[in-house]
Structures are given as structure tokens and as C-alpha cells.
Amino acid sequence: MAKSDELKNSYTLFTTSLSHHRMTQAFAALQSYLNLSKAPWQLQRRLEELQNQYNLMSDYAMLGSADPERDKIYSRIGYEAQAIADEAARNLKSADDPSLYFSTLRYENLQAPDSLTKLVSEYSSLASKASMASFTGNDSASAKYQPEMERLETAIFNRIWTAYPLTQIDADTIASVLSSPALPVYFRRLTLSAVMLGGLEVCDERRLMLLASPYLSGDTDLEMPALCALLLLMWRHRDRMAGMRHFIPVGEALTEHKGWARDVKMVFMQFIRTRDTEKITRTIREDIGPSLMKLRPELDRMAGEDKATLDDLLNPEQNPEWMDMLDKSDIGDKLRKMSELQQEGADVMMSSFGNLKTFPFFNTISNWFLPFHTDHTSVAAAGKGVQSLINAIGASPALCDSDKYSFIFSLGMIPAAQRSMMESQLGAHADMMLQQNMSVLFPEAASREQAANRYVQDLYRFFRLFRRKGEFSDPFAAPVNLVGVKYADEALSDRETLLVLAEFYFKREYYSEAAEIFGRLTDNSAPDTSIYQKLAYSLQQLGKLEEALVWYERADLLGSDVWTTQRIAQILKLLGRYEEATEYYQRLDSMKPDNISVTFNLAGCMLHTKRYAEALRLYSKVEFLEGDSPRKCMRPIAWCSLLTRDFDRSRRYYDRIAREDSLTVTDMLNMGHLGLVTGHPEEALRCYRNFLRHTEYDVRRFEAELTSDRPTLVELGADPLLIDIVADKAIAGTTKE
């Protein structure tokens, strides 16, 4: 066996054993992995100490002695074992793994052995000089420090991103950056993102503690991005939270923080909304965009005739013809839906700016997390002569930082006249948003939500649009679900919050998550028809019909209504429980008499339960209710007529199907049956041969169908021997052409 396979097998055995609480086996597999990977002796020593701790704990437990700390110790041992495995795997990859993370790590290891503390000290000195120059009005002097500051920003970001495990000295240095009011806010935010990005690569509780600090301290510049980053890491490492011994007091402080429950709910909603982003982008790209392109000739005509601008055309009062055209094409409804989603906080800008992430600026990973600021050299170079426009873009609350940079870099492709128009529009938009914010009842809460929303959008763009995104584990690839995550779960466990989350998921058709939360709402709570119905519907959409039926029936017990009865009948029919389905369709028929769909489904259940005469009567009723074009019932009436020995009627309907529709292979088979039971074997032979020809001579299918229908044919008077003779000739007399 190749060494790489042995390594993989050992690591897999370790993680599997650990997840199944087979600690002794996990230690043995980890020891094997360390030996194969030639891990440093420090990791071997840590594993030995961990095994000793486990042996002492397990021996003490076998004595039957009570130990209130046992669960915590056990969780910590598991956490430390996984940490050893992580570090060994990281050491192994650091030699030649081609991913950006390990390439950056190797580059950092080759640099001069400057500590993180020294890099931050250099940066702080430059930032102080630049700030002083700017304060005295010497902008040129301030600008000269910018290139070196940007170089250090990238170096510091990469050092923090790839450091593992964070030493206490590094952690103290990072904490000092995050809490320093003397450093630029954008640099502090960038540092915070580096902590987060590194934490998504490896589990390190010091990183979680660093992210919790700005939130707990109430740092208005960092608290919401810090909370977003913290919750994302808590979600990523949710299975290891119990073993984070040093994080426990921090986690308890978070749950006691006065705004914790409110803020967790709000950030959770931002995470949930990322699921809308891909759907919105796809709708704009594949639906709205092409539809508008089809209308382009008509739009150009209207603009040419009326000498109108685009703003005029989009004004419903000035151009009702344009709005009428949109409504007729259904684009109006789709655009209004997009507008509603945007007002709810959905990200509708992804499709617009997704193609503007190819500028060289975005080749540097740290720039994806850099808050927008006009001092950056790339912004200064791209925005010469349009400073007021840059200021307007920077102040726009509708754009996240990543999109603001994209906007600035794309200015060179926009004619001067359009730039002027954009400047006035952005200025007007900024004034409008300012007035809206002033009129908000709770402006601080709105501002916090906006900060969280923009930060999550920046993160989402990185993981979906970065040119080397495939090398990163996307935290948004699976739905981020904070329900059940230690410390966050307490903020989401009340009934009112769970109901809001469940309804949000349900409205957006995320049925897996909706079912999970509606299920939680049914535990230890009063019966609720609406919750039972929505849980059942979510399960039905997931294909879990048996489970859905249970909850539909519970809802029905609380009070029968048309919708629930219809769903129960539908599922029973899908499950093949036609006798029970018949009872519910009969109930439904009394609630909705002369309803074509109900009558048709009831007739189908009657047919499956061999109540042919009743089925025929109901199908005939449907035919009458359908009026001029009763095609829906032609086939079942033809078949039921055959089964009730009304052979002439059956033949008339099959002839009608042949004239008004096109015969299916099932029609051909049934017409053959009709020939047999009416004493026309030559007709049966012709129809059976047609069946075989149209099924590409699928003899096995033909024999299976005939065997299934044989008892019915004999009961209707067909000679059993004649059935065999005709079938034999049909099979023998056909060959593939």
C-alpha cells in the first residue's frame, strides 16, 4: 500500500473513531498517523500526555466515582486530539501543497524572521506619521507613506491568516490592534478578517476569543463584523465547541451580554439571506436579463419616438405604455419582487458586480476583506478627476466594500457624460438614504444590521468570486444554521424566534431547514394546526411522504379543512393506499362538489380498488364538466368501459383518441386487449405488434404487462389459450428493422 493511502486510512480511522467515542482506537490511529507523517516529537509528547489523561479519567470512572467535571474533561481530550491531528496534517501539507494557503505559508516562512509584533510596530509608526501629516494638511506627505503601509497590511494579513496555532504573544499583538483607536479602522477590520479566515482553515479557540473581544467591548467600528466572523467560526467548529476550555468563560459572557440574543438573531438572518443571493443572481441572469433584451427593440423605438431618456421610460406616470409592456411580459412582477427582496436586505447586486472582480486589485487575497477607503493607492489612481464621485460611492449604503472597489475601477470604462449623471444620481441616493436613516425609529439597530449585512456580502463575494475560490472551504456551501450551536442556540430557542426563522425558510422554499425548525416547535408546545400543516408540507416537498402524512393527519384532527384533506388524499394516493385515499377524496368531494380535479382523482382511486362502474360514472361526470375539450378523460373512460363490458363504447373512445390525440403504447396494448375479449384476435395481434414496435421490441415489458392483465382478460371472456397464441405470434412475427 502506498504511503499516501496509509496516511489517509489512518486519519480516516482516527476521525471516525473519535466521532464514535472510541477513544482508545482513536489514539492508536492517531499514533500511526504521527509515525507515518514523521510528525515532530512535540506532537508525540502531547499525544502521550493526552493518553495518560484519558487513562486516569477512565480508570477513575470505572471505580464508580462521581465526577461533575468528567464531561468537560472528555470533551477537552477529544478537542486536543483533533488539534494534534490538525497540526500534523498541516505540517505534512506545508512542504508541497500547491494551494494558496500553503504557498503563502511557505513564503512567510522564507521571509526575514520578523515577528508579528515587529510588523505591527512598523505599521503603527507609519500610520502615526501619515495621520499627523494629514492632520496638518500635508496630503502629499501623508500619501507617500501609503504604499509601504499597504505592503505591511498585506504582510500582517498573511501572517495572521496562516499562523497556527496562534501563540499567546501573537494573540496579544492582534488584540492590541483590534482595540487600538490610534490605528485606522479599515486596518483593524482587515486584521479581524484575517483572524476569521485563518479560523476557517483550522480550529483555534484563541481566534474565537479574539473575535469575541470587540463585540463584548462594544467597539462600534468592529462589533458587528466581529460578531459575524465569530458566529461563522462557531458554526464551522460547532462539533468542537464543547472542548474549548478557555473559551467557556467567553461564551458565558456572550450569553449574558444584553444585546446577544437580538444580535445573534439579526446576524443569523443575514446568513440565511445569502441563500437568496444565488437564486436572485440566477433569476436576473437567466430570466430578467434575457427578457429585457427581447424588449430592447421596442424600448429603443419608444425612446426614439418620444426623445425619452431611460429615466423617463422607467417613470410609470410619464410612460404608462412602457409599464404596460413590462406587465404584459411578466417582467414588472419580477422586478417588483427583486425590489421587495432588496428592501428585506437581500443581495441583488451580486449579478451586477460579479463580472467586475477581475481587476488586478482582487488578485491579492487581503484586498477582498479591505474596507473601502479613498486613501488606497489603487483608488487614487483610478479616480483622478472624479473625487466627488468617489466620495459619493464611498458613502453609498447600498454597496458593500468589495463592490465599491469594483465600481471605482470600472470608472475608466464609463464616458465622462455618464460619470456626471452617475455622480448626481449617487448623491441624490445618498441624501435619500440619509433621510431614511434619520426617519428610522431605531437608527442604531438599523445601522448595526446594515453593517452586518454588508460584511456578510463581502464574505460571500470572496468565497464565490475569488479566482482561486476552489481552494477554500466555502462556509456558505451548506446552509449556515446556528440553531443547535453552543452559546448561539440559547439566543434562538424561544418560540417566537423559532417561528420567525421557520416562516422565513418556508416562504423561501428552503424546506429542509423549515422542517427542522417546525419540528422543534412541535416539541413540548400546544397543538397548532398551522405549524403541523407547514411541517407536513415541508416534509412532503422533501419526499418524506410517510412523515408528512402523520403531521397532516394531526392537523386534520384539530380541525378538518379543504387544504389538509386534499393533501392527505394526495399522499395516500401516491403511497398506493387507494382505499384510504378514496375515503378522503369522498370527503373532499362533499366539500368541493363538481370540482374536476377532485372528481378525477376520486375516479382514479375507484379504478384502482376495482370499483369500475363507479369510476366510469365519475369519469363521465368529469367529461361533462370539462365541456368542449374533454381530453382528460378519454383514456380512463375507454379503459373503464372495457372493464365494465361496454365494449362498443370502449372502441368508440379508442377510435376518438386515435383521431384527436396520438396513441400511446398503453393505448395500443389496451386496444389489443379489446380485440381479444371481443373475439377479434387479428385486431389484437396488430395492436400488440404496434406496442412492440413502439417500445423498440421490449419483449420483457410486453410479457410483464400481459401477465399482469391476464386475469382481467380471462374474467372478461377471453380464451386463455388464444391469449398465448396471439402473444406468441406477436413476439415471433416482429423483428427489429
XYZ file of C-alpha atoms in Angstrom, residues 124 127 151 168 183 188 207 281 292 328 352 377 396 423 461 563 616 619 645 707 713:
21
model
C 1.760 51.746 13.732
C 0.175 55.172 10.387
C 2.668 46.375 1.855
C -0.057 33.960 23.255
C -4.869 52.711 14.113
C -8.395 46.926 12.317
C -9.161 33.086 17.311
C -28.418 36.105 -9.440
C -35.326 42.696 -21.133
C -47.676 42.052 -20.102
C -24.108 43.335 -11.394
C -3.287 53.902 -3.963
C -23.324 54.750 -0.621
C -22.446 61.364 -9.647
C -18.338 37.521 -2.715
C -56.440 22.091 2.018
C -66.767 5.141 -15.062
C -65.058 9.922 -15.292
C -68.036 -4.855 -20.685
C -49.184 -11.334 -17.371
C -58.892 -10.567 -19.680
